[in-house]
Coordinates of C-alpha atoms in Angstrom, one line a residue:
M1 CA -74.1 17.0 -31.7
P2 CA -73.1 19.5 -28.9
E3 CA -73.1 16.7 -26.3
L4 CA -70.7 14.5 -28.3
Q5 CA -68.4 17.5 -29.0
E6 CA -68.3 18.3 -25.3
I7 CA -67.5 14.6 -24.5
S8 CA -64.8 14.6 -27.2
R9 CA -63.3 17.8 -25.7
K10 CA -63.2 16.4 -22.2
L11 CA -61.6 13.1 -23.4
K12 CA -58.9 14.9 -25.4
P13 CA -55.4 13.6 -24.4
G14 CA -53.9 16.0 -21.9
S15 CA -57.3 17.0 -20.3
D16 CA -58.0 16.3 -16.7
T17 CA -60.9 14.0 -17.6
F18 CA -58.6 11.9 -19.8
F19 CA -56.0 11.7 -17.1
W20 CA -58.5 10.5 -14.4
L21 CA -60.1 8.1 -16.9
L22 CA -56.6 6.5 -17.5
I23 CA -56.0 6.3 -13.7
S24 CA -59.4 4.6 -13.2
L25 CA -58.8 2.1 -16.0
Y26 CA -55.4 1.3 -14.6
A27 CA -56.8 0.8 -11.1
G28 CA -59.6 -1.3 -12.3
L29 CA -57.4 -3.5 -14.4
N30 CA -54.9 -3.8 -11.6
C31 CA -57.6 -5.0 -9.2
L32 CA -58.8 -7.6 -11.7
L33 CA -55.3 -8.9 -12.1
F34 CA -54.7 -9.0 -8.4
T35 CA -57.7 -11.4 -8.0
L36 CA -55.9 -13.6 -10.5
D37 CA -52.6 -13.4 -8.6
I38 CA -51.0 -11.4 -11.3
Y39 CA -49.0 -8.5 -9.9
F40 CA -46.7 -7.2 -12.7
L41 CA -49.0 -4.3 -13.6
A42 CA -48.5 -2.8 -10.1
L43 CA -44.9 -2.0 -11.1
F44 CA -46.0 0.1 -14.1
P45 CA -46.1 3.5 -12.3
F46 CA -42.7 2.8 -10.8
L47 CA -41.3 1.9 -14.2
I48 CA -42.8 5.1 -15.7
A49 CA -41.2 7.2 -12.9
V50 CA -37.8 5.5 -13.4
L51 CA -37.9 6.1 -17.2
W52 CA -38.8 9.7 -16.6
L53 CA -35.9 10.2 -14.2
L54 CA -33.5 8.4 -16.6
I55 CA -34.4 10.6 -19.5
Y56 CA -34.6 14.0 -17.7
F57 CA -32.3 13.5 -14.6
P58 CA -29.7 10.8 -15.6
K59 CA -27.0 12.4 -13.3
K60 CA -29.4 11.9 -10.3
I61 CA -29.8 8.2 -11.2
V62 CA -26.0 7.9 -11.2
L63 CA -25.9 9.3 -7.7
F64 CA -28.8 7.1 -6.6
L65 CA -26.8 4.1 -7.9
A66 CA -23.8 5.3 -5.7
F67 CA -26.1 5.2 -2.6
S68 CA -27.9 2.0 -3.5
T69 CA -24.8 -0.1 -4.5
P70 CA -23.7 -1.0 -1.0
F71 CA -27.2 -2.2 -0.2
S72 CA -27.8 -4.1 -3.5
L73 CA -28.7 -7.8 -3.3
K74 CA -28.0 -10.6 -5.7
Y75 CA -31.1 -12.3 -7.2
T76 CA -30.8 -15.5 -9.2
F77 CA -33.1 -16.5 -12.0
E78 CA -32.7 -20.3 -11.7
Q79 CA -34.4 -21.2 -14.9
L80 CA -32.3 -18.7 -16.9
G81 CA -29.0 -19.5 -15.0
L82 CA -28.7 -15.7 -14.5
S83 CA -27.9 -13.6 -11.5
I84 CA -28.5 -9.9 -11.2
S85 CA -27.9 -7.3 -8.5
L86 CA -31.0 -5.4 -7.5
P87 CA -31.6 -2.5 -7.9
T88 CA -28.3 -1.5 -9.4
E89 CA -27.9 -3.6 -12.5
P90 CA -31.3 -3.0 -14.1
L91 CA -30.7 0.7 -13.7
L92 CA -27.2 0.3 -15.1
I93 CA -28.6 -1.4 -18.2
L94 CA -31.2 1.3 -18.8
L95 CA -28.6 4.1 -18.3
M96 CA -26.2 2.3 -20.6
L97 CA -28.9 2.1 -23.4
L98 CA -29.7 5.8 -22.9
F99 CA -26.0 6.8 -23.0
W100 CA -25.3 5.0 -26.3
F101 CA -28.6 6.2 -27.8
R102 CA -27.8 9.8 -27.0
L103 CA -24.2 9.3 -28.2
F104 CA -25.2 8.0 -31.6
M105 CA -27.9 10.6 -31.9
G106 CA -25.3 13.3 -31.4
G107 CA -26.3 14.3 -28.0
W108 CA -24.5 16.0 -25.1
F109 CA -21.5 13.7 -25.0
D110 CA -18.0 15.2 -25.6
L111 CA -16.2 12.8 -28.0
K112 CA -12.7 14.0 -26.8
I113 CA -13.3 11.7 -23.8
F114 CA -12.7 8.7 -26.0
K115 CA -9.3 10.1 -26.9
H116 CA -8.0 10.3 -23.4
P117 CA -5.2 7.8 -22.5
I118 CA -7.3 6.2 -19.7
S119 CA -10.2 5.9 -22.1
V120 CA -8.0 4.3 -24.7
A121 CA -6.7 1.8 -22.1
I122 CA -10.2 0.9 -21.0
L123 CA -11.4 0.5 -24.6
F124 CA -8.4 -1.8 -25.4
N125 CA -9.4 -3.9 -22.4
L126 CA -13.0 -4.0 -23.5
F127 CA -12.0 -4.8 -27.1
W128 CA -9.8 -7.7 -26.0
V129 CA -12.4 -9.1 -23.6
F130 CA -14.9 -9.0 -26.5
I131 CA -12.5 -10.8 -28.9
T132 CA -11.7 -13.5 -26.3
A133 CA -15.4 -13.9 -25.6
L134 CA -15.8 -14.9 -29.2
T135 CA -13.0 -17.4 -29.0
S136 CA -14.0 -18.7 -25.5
T137 CA -14.3 -22.3 -24.6
M138 CA -17.6 -21.3 -22.9
P139 CA -19.0 -18.5 -25.1
I140 CA -22.2 -17.9 -23.1
V141 CA -20.3 -17.4 -19.9
S142 CA -17.8 -15.1 -21.6
I143 CA -20.5 -13.0 -23.4
K144 CA -22.3 -12.5 -20.0
F145 CA -18.9 -11.4 -18.6
F146 CA -18.4 -8.9 -21.4
I147 CA -21.9 -7.4 -21.2
A148 CA -21.5 -6.9 -17.4
R149 CA -18.1 -5.2 -17.9
F150 CA -19.6 -3.1 -20.8
W151 CA -22.4 -1.7 -18.7
F152 CA -20.1 -0.8 -15.8
V153 CA -17.7 1.0 -18.1
S154 CA -20.4 2.7 -20.1
V155 CA -22.2 4.2 -17.1
F156 CA -19.5 4.7 -14.5
F157 CA -16.6 5.5 -16.7
F158 CA -17.7 7.2 -19.9
F159 CA -21.0 8.7 -18.6
G160 CA -19.3 9.2 -15.3
V161 CA -16.8 11.6 -16.9
Y162 CA -19.8 13.7 -18.0
V163 CA -21.3 13.6 -14.5
F164 CA -18.0 14.4 -12.8
R165 CA -17.4 17.6 -14.8
S166 CA -18.9 19.1 -11.6
V167 CA -16.8 18.8 -8.5
K168 CA -20.1 18.9 -6.5
N169 CA -21.1 15.6 -8.1
I170 CA -17.7 14.1 -7.2
R171 CA -18.3 15.0 -3.5
S172 CA -21.9 13.8 -3.7
F173 CA -20.7 10.4 -5.1
M174 CA -18.2 10.0 -2.3
F175 CA -20.5 10.9 0.5
L176 CA -23.6 9.0 -0.8
F177 CA -21.6 5.8 -1.4
C178 CA -19.8 5.9 1.9
I179 CA -22.8 6.9 4.0
A180 CA -24.6 3.8 2.7
T181 CA -21.5 1.7 3.3
C182 CA -21.4 2.9 6.9
G183 CA -24.9 1.3 7.3
V184 CA -23.4 -2.0 6.0
I185 CA -20.4 -1.7 8.3
F186 CA -22.7 -1.3 11.4
Y187 CA -24.6 -4.3 10.2
T188 CA -21.4 -6.3 9.7
L189 CA -19.9 -5.3 13.0
T190 CA -23.2 -6.2 14.8
R191 CA -23.2 -9.7 13.3
H192 CA -19.5 -10.2 14.0
A193 CA -19.9 -9.1 17.6
Q194 CA -22.7 -11.7 18.1
H195 CA -20.0 -14.3 17.2
L196 CA -17.5 -12.8 19.7
W197 CA -15.3 -11.4 16.9
E198 CA -14.2 -14.8 15.7
Q199 CA -11.9 -14.5 12.8
S200 CA -13.5 -17.5 11.1
Y201 CA -16.8 -15.6 11.0
A202 CA -15.4 -12.4 9.4
N203 CA -15.9 -13.8 5.9
A204 CA -19.7 -14.3 6.4
A205 CA -20.4 -11.2 8.5
P206 CA -21.1 -8.8 5.5
N207 CA -23.6 -11.1 3.9
P208 CA -26.0 -10.6 2.2
F209 CA -24.8 -7.1 1.2
F210 CA -21.2 -8.2 0.3
P211 CA -20.6 -11.8 -0.7
D212 CA -17.4 -12.0 1.5
H213 CA -15.1 -9.9 3.6
G214 CA -12.5 -9.6 0.8
V215 CA -14.6 -7.3 -1.5
Y216 CA -16.0 -5.5 1.5
A217 CA -12.5 -4.6 2.8
A218 CA -11.3 -3.7 -0.7
V219 CA -14.0 -1.1 -1.0
L220 CA -13.3 0.3 2.4
A221 CA -9.6 0.6 1.6
L222 CA -10.5 2.2 -1.8
F223 CA -12.3 5.1 -0.1
L224 CA -10.1 5.6 3.0
P225 CA -7.4 7.8 1.3
V226 CA -10.2 10.1 0.0
F227 CA -11.6 10.8 3.4
I228 CA -8.1 11.2 5.0
Y229 CA -7.6 14.0 2.5
F230 CA -11.1 15.4 3.3
V231 CA -10.4 15.6 7.0
F232 CA -6.9 17.1 6.8
K233 CA -7.6 19.5 3.9
P234 CA -11.3 20.6 4.3
K235 CA -10.8 24.1 2.8
V236 CA -9.3 22.7 -0.4
F237 CA -12.4 20.5 -0.9
N238 CA -14.8 23.3 0.0
L239 CA -16.3 21.2 2.9
T240 CA -19.0 22.7 5.1
P241 CA -18.9 22.2 8.9
I242 CA -21.4 19.4 8.4
T243 CA -19.6 17.6 5.6
F244 CA -16.3 18.0 7.5
A245 CA -17.8 16.3 10.6
L246 CA -19.3 13.7 8.4
S247 CA -15.9 13.0 6.9
W248 CA -14.4 12.4 10.3
F249 CA -17.3 10.0 11.1
I250 CA -16.9 8.1 7.8
L251 CA -13.1 7.9 8.3
A252 CA -13.5 6.5 11.8
V253 CA -16.2 3.9 10.8
F254 CA -14.3 2.8 7.7
S255 CA -11.1 2.4 9.8
V256 CA -12.8 0.2 12.4
G257 CA -14.6 -1.8 9.6
L258 CA -11.3 -2.4 7.8
I259 CA -9.5 -3.6 10.9
M260 CA -12.2 -5.9 12.0
S261 CA -12.6 -7.3 8.5
F262 CA -9.5 -9.5 9.1
T263 CA -8.7 -9.0 5.4
R264 CA -4.9 -9.2 5.0
A265 CA -4.9 -8.3 1.3
A266 CA -6.8 -5.0 2.0
W267 CA -4.3 -4.2 4.7
I268 CA -1.5 -4.8 2.3
G269 CA -3.2 -2.6 -0.3
L270 CA -3.6 0.3 2.2
G271 CA 0.1 -0.2 3.1
A272 CA 1.0 0.2 -0.5
S273 CA -1.0 3.5 -0.6
V274 CA 1.1 4.8 2.4
V275 CA 4.4 3.9 0.6
M276 CA 3.2 5.6 -2.6
L277 CA 2.2 8.7 -0.6
V278 CA 5.8 9.0 0.6
I279 CA 7.0 8.6 -3.0
F280 CA 4.5 11.2 -4.3
T281 CA 5.6 13.6 -1.5
L282 CA 9.2 13.2 -2.7
R283 CA 7.9 14.0 -6.2
I284 CA 9.5 10.9 -7.7
K285 CA 8.7 10.5 -11.4
L286 CA 6.9 7.5 -12.9
Y287 CA 10.0 6.4 -14.9
Q288 CA 12.1 6.6 -11.8
L289 CA 9.6 4.5 -10.0
A290 CA 9.6 1.9 -12.8
L291 CA 13.4 1.8 -12.7
A292 CA 13.4 1.3 -8.9
A293 CA 10.8 -1.5 -9.2
F294 CA 13.0 -3.2 -11.9
A295 CA 16.0 -2.9 -9.7
A296 CA 14.1 -4.4 -6.8
I297 CA 13.0 -7.4 -8.9
I298 CA 16.6 -8.0 -9.9
I299 CA 17.8 -7.9 -6.3
L300 CA 15.1 -10.2 -5.1
S301 CA 15.9 -12.7 -7.9
F302 CA 19.4 -13.0 -6.5
Y303 CA 18.1 -13.8 -3.0
Q304 CA 15.0 -15.8 -4.0
T305 CA 16.3 -19.0 -2.4
E306 CA 16.9 -17.4 1.0
I307 CA 13.5 -15.6 0.7
Y308 CA 11.8 -18.8 -0.1
Y309 CA 13.2 -20.7 2.9
K310 CA 12.4 -17.7 5.1
L311 CA 8.8 -17.8 4.0
K312 CA 8.6 -21.5 4.4
S313 CA 9.8 -21.3 7.9
N314 CA 6.9 -19.1 8.9
K315 CA 4.2 -21.4 10.5
K316 CA 1.9 -18.6 11.9
V317 CA -1.6 -19.1 10.6
S318 CA -4.5 -16.6 10.6
D319 CA -6.4 -16.3 13.9
N320 CA -8.3 -14.0 16.1
N321 CA -5.1 -12.2 17.2
L322 CA -4.5 -9.2 14.9
E323 CA -0.7 -9.4 15.4
G324 CA -0.7 -13.1 14.5
H325 CA -3.1 -12.4 11.6
V326 CA -0.6 -9.9 10.2
K327 CA 2.4 -12.3 10.6
S328 CA 0.5 -15.0 8.7
I329 CA 0.5 -12.9 5.6
Y330 CA 3.8 -14.4 4.4
N331 CA 3.1 -18.0 5.6
I332 CA 3.2 -20.0 2.4
S333 CA 3.5 -23.5 4.0
T334 CA 0.7 -24.0 6.4
D335 CA -1.8 -21.2 6.1
A336 CA -4.7 -22.6 4.1
S337 CA -5.8 -19.3 2.5
N338 CA -2.3 -18.5 1.3
T339 CA -1.5 -22.0 0.0
E340 CA -4.8 -22.2 -1.8
R341 CA -4.1 -18.9 -3.5
I342 CA -0.8 -20.3 -4.7
N343 CA -2.6 -23.4 -6.0
R344 CA -5.0 -21.1 -8.0
W345 CA -2.1 -19.1 -9.4
E346 CA -0.2 -22.2 -10.5
S347 CA -3.3 -23.6 -12.1
A348 CA -3.8 -20.3 -14.0
F349 CA -0.2 -20.4 -15.3
R350 CA -0.7 -23.9 -16.6
M351 CA -3.9 -22.8 -18.3
F352 CA -2.0 -19.8 -19.8
K353 CA 0.6 -22.2 -21.3
Q354 CA -2.0 -24.1 -23.2
K355 CA -3.8 -21.0 -24.5
P356 CA -1.3 -18.1 -24.3
V357 CA -2.9 -15.6 -26.8
F358 CA -6.7 -15.8 -26.5
G359 CA -7.0 -17.7 -23.2
W360 CA -9.9 -19.9 -22.1
G361 CA -12.5 -17.1 -22.2
P362 CA -13.5 -14.3 -19.8
G363 CA -15.2 -15.5 -16.7
T364 CA -14.3 -19.2 -17.4
Y365 CA -11.5 -19.7 -14.9
M366 CA -13.7 -21.2 -12.1
F367 CA -15.2 -23.7 -14.5
Q368 CA -11.9 -24.8 -16.1
Y369 CA -9.1 -24.7 -13.6
A370 CA -9.8 -28.0 -11.7
P371 CA -7.9 -30.3 -14.1
F372 CA -4.9 -28.1 -13.9
Q373 CA -4.4 -28.6 -10.2
L374 CA -1.6 -30.8 -8.9
S375 CA -2.3 -33.0 -5.9
S376 CA 0.9 -31.8 -4.3
E377 CA -0.4 -28.2 -4.4
M378 CA -4.0 -28.8 -3.4
T379 CA -5.1 -27.8 0.1
I380 CA -7.8 -28.7 2.6
I381 CA -10.1 -26.1 0.9
S382 CA -9.3 -27.2 -2.7
T383 CA -12.0 -28.8 -4.7
N384 CA -11.8 -31.2 -7.7
T385 CA -15.0 -29.7 -9.2
G386 CA -13.4 -26.2 -9.3
G387 CA -16.6 -24.5 -8.2
Q388 CA -15.2 -22.3 -5.5
G389 CA -14.1 -18.9 -6.8
N390 CA -11.6 -17.4 -9.2
A391 CA -7.9 -17.0 -9.8
H392 CA -7.5 -14.6 -6.8
S393 CA -5.7 -12.0 -9.0
E394 CA -6.8 -9.2 -11.2
Y395 CA -3.7 -9.8 -13.3
I396 CA -3.2 -13.6 -13.3
G397 CA -6.9 -14.3 -13.8
P398 CA -7.0 -12.3 -17.2
L399 CA -3.7 -14.1 -18.1
A400 CA -5.5 -17.4 -18.0
E401 CA -8.9 -16.2 -19.4
S402 CA -7.8 -13.7 -22.1
G403 CA -4.1 -14.6 -22.7
F404 CA -1.1 -12.3 -22.4
P405 CA -2.9 -9.4 -24.2
G406 CA -5.6 -9.6 -21.5
M407 CA -3.2 -9.2 -18.7
L408 CA -1.4 -6.5 -20.6
S409 CA -4.6 -4.6 -21.0
I410 CA -5.0 -4.5 -17.2
F411 CA -1.5 -3.2 -16.7
F412 CA -2.2 -0.6 -19.4
I413 CA -5.1 0.8 -17.3
V414 CA -2.9 0.8 -14.2
F415 CA 0.0 2.6 -15.9
T416 CA -2.1 5.2 -17.7
S417 CA -4.1 6.0 -14.5
L418 CA -0.8 6.4 -12.5
Y419 CA 0.8 8.5 -15.2
K420 CA -2.1 10.9 -15.6
S421 CA -2.7 11.1 -11.8
M422 CA 1.0 11.9 -11.2
Q423 CA 0.9 14.6 -13.8
L424 CA -2.2 16.2 -12.1
M425 CA -0.6 15.8 -8.6
Y426 CA 2.7 17.4 -9.6
Y427 CA 1.5 20.0 -12.2
G428 CA -2.2 20.6 -11.5
R429 CA -3.2 24.2 -11.9
S430 CA -5.2 24.3 -8.6
K431 CA -4.9 22.9 -5.1
L432 CA -8.2 21.1 -5.6
V433 CA -7.0 19.3 -8.7
R434 CA -3.7 18.3 -7.1
N435 CA -5.2 17.1 -3.9
L436 CA -8.2 15.3 -5.3
S437 CA -6.1 13.5 -7.9
A438 CA -3.8 12.4 -5.1
A439 CA -6.6 11.1 -3.0
I440 CA -8.2 9.2 -5.9
I441 CA -5.0 7.5 -7.1
L442 CA -4.0 6.5 -3.6
G443 CA -7.4 4.8 -3.3
L444 CA -6.8 3.1 -6.6
I445 CA -3.3 2.0 -5.6
S446 CA -4.8 0.2 -2.6
Y447 CA -6.9 -1.8 -5.1
Y448 CA -4.1 -2.3 -7.6
A449 CA -2.0 -3.8 -4.8
H450 CA -5.0 -5.8 -3.4
G451 CA -5.5 -7.0 -7.0
F452 CA -2.4 -9.1 -6.9
L453 CA -4.1 -11.3 -4.3
N454 CA -7.8 -11.1 -5.2
N455 CA -10.2 -10.0 -8.0
Y456 CA -13.6 -8.4 -7.6
L457 CA -14.2 -6.3 -10.8
D458 CA -17.0 -8.7 -11.9
M459 CA -19.0 -7.5 -8.8
D460 CA -21.0 -4.2 -8.8
K461 CA -19.7 -3.4 -5.3
A462 CA -16.1 -3.0 -6.5
A463 CA -16.6 -2.3 -10.2
I464 CA -18.8 0.8 -9.7
P465 CA -16.4 2.7 -7.4
F466 CA -13.3 1.5 -9.3
F467 CA -14.5 2.8 -12.7
A468 CA -15.9 5.9 -11.1
F469 CA -12.5 6.7 -9.6
L470 CA -10.9 6.3 -13.1
S471 CA -13.6 8.6 -14.6
I472 CA -12.9 11.2 -11.9
I473 CA -9.2 11.3 -12.9
T474 CA -10.2 11.6 -16.5
A475 CA -12.7 14.4 -15.7
L476 CA -10.1 16.3 -13.6
D477 CA -7.6 16.1 -16.5
L478 CA -10.1 17.1 -19.2
Y479 CA -12.3 19.7 -17.5
H480 CA -10.9 20.8 -14.1
N481 CA -7.2 21.5 -15.0
Q482 CA -7.7 24.4 -17.4
Q483 CA -7.8 27.4 -15.1
T484 CA -6.9 27.8 -11.4
E485 CA -10.0 29.8 -10.3
Q486 CA -12.5 27.8 -8.3
Q487 CA -16.1 28.9 -8.5
P488 CA -18.4 29.0 -5.4
N489 CA -20.5 26.1 -6.7
G490 CA -17.5 23.8 -6.6
T491 CA -16.8 23.7 -10.3
I492 CA -13.6 24.9 -12.0
S493 CA -14.0 27.6 -14.6

């Protein structure tokens, strides 16, 4: 019948009629579900759009994640006992699945990335976290920890190396993340000002975007060296007048934010970056640096008694006065924050002695450390339930949770990133490679130093820029250090 053939032609998939019929059916079904208080179908177009972007523009999603991370909010599914950061972690999961699917299907990924020393160090850390998750005293907690670490590494390290083959994407990542963070800084400073800049309120001021002032300040210190390089060497980084002015703006806002965060560990981390900048300027080799550190440890061990009594004599506690706040850094007798940190470390060492090889399991410290506290070491902020935080160290925490190999895997990452960065700084074939690698490693050094006093790599706010910085070093070494000629679009030929 001609009429039926015409109808069949109009309803053929891909035709305008078929498209509008689908839209009408979707709208009608959605209206029906709305009357029944069922709203999930309203998200369907959004999910289709996200999947389309993930498949065809995954690099853009990575840059979107850079911008959205500072604004991400934690949502808890009480019945499942699961917390997730929105919108970052769902997108991370989808990108991770896409990355590994394309990898196993023989897609665009360059397998030599896996052979790079930094990649080997990260894979060793991932492998040991997985092994100790299987031997964990709390397997569900540890498996969750491993999965979170796995998606951070998959997207912002391994896929990140692919994204950062373009210097333009490196600049975009820096500016997008930091522009968004400036919004959080203004929000934090406004809240803090409403409480008359009380030091005691600094910890709560970044909420709900950052859980506390520690991770907030750690992220600011991570990016500050990059923008110091941007403002003093704009031609090297091919900055336009607009991005140059924006770099000054970000540097000023981040500096104020870091000072008013009242976070002593972040200040120490930035101080370590300054010291290392002097060392790099003198072109000191890594083995010379290691020998100097070893000699310093020996000398300090001879004077440990004198140093201990000097520290014990300091009674200055943290307060609103910035000078006093700095002096309280080495008060180990009356400052509650410092003494509680020592309590956590001592508890971690006792945990390590019981399980020196496999540890108690990744992510389990906060649930297990309470019985290992001594009453003589507990402070006014200690808790017998052990429900207030972690080991306050990126190195001691893994020692308790994953044994000695766990701590060793972290130092392996630190050493390889320092080694490759110093090679690029001293022997890079272009000014861009030498200066960008210096800016990145100085940012990482601020976190490495901060990591002796706090640990935040289980949070998207810190983990995403941290692994992105490592991936930038890897990309510089693999793709940007071959020839000296810089192309107009910002890539290296």
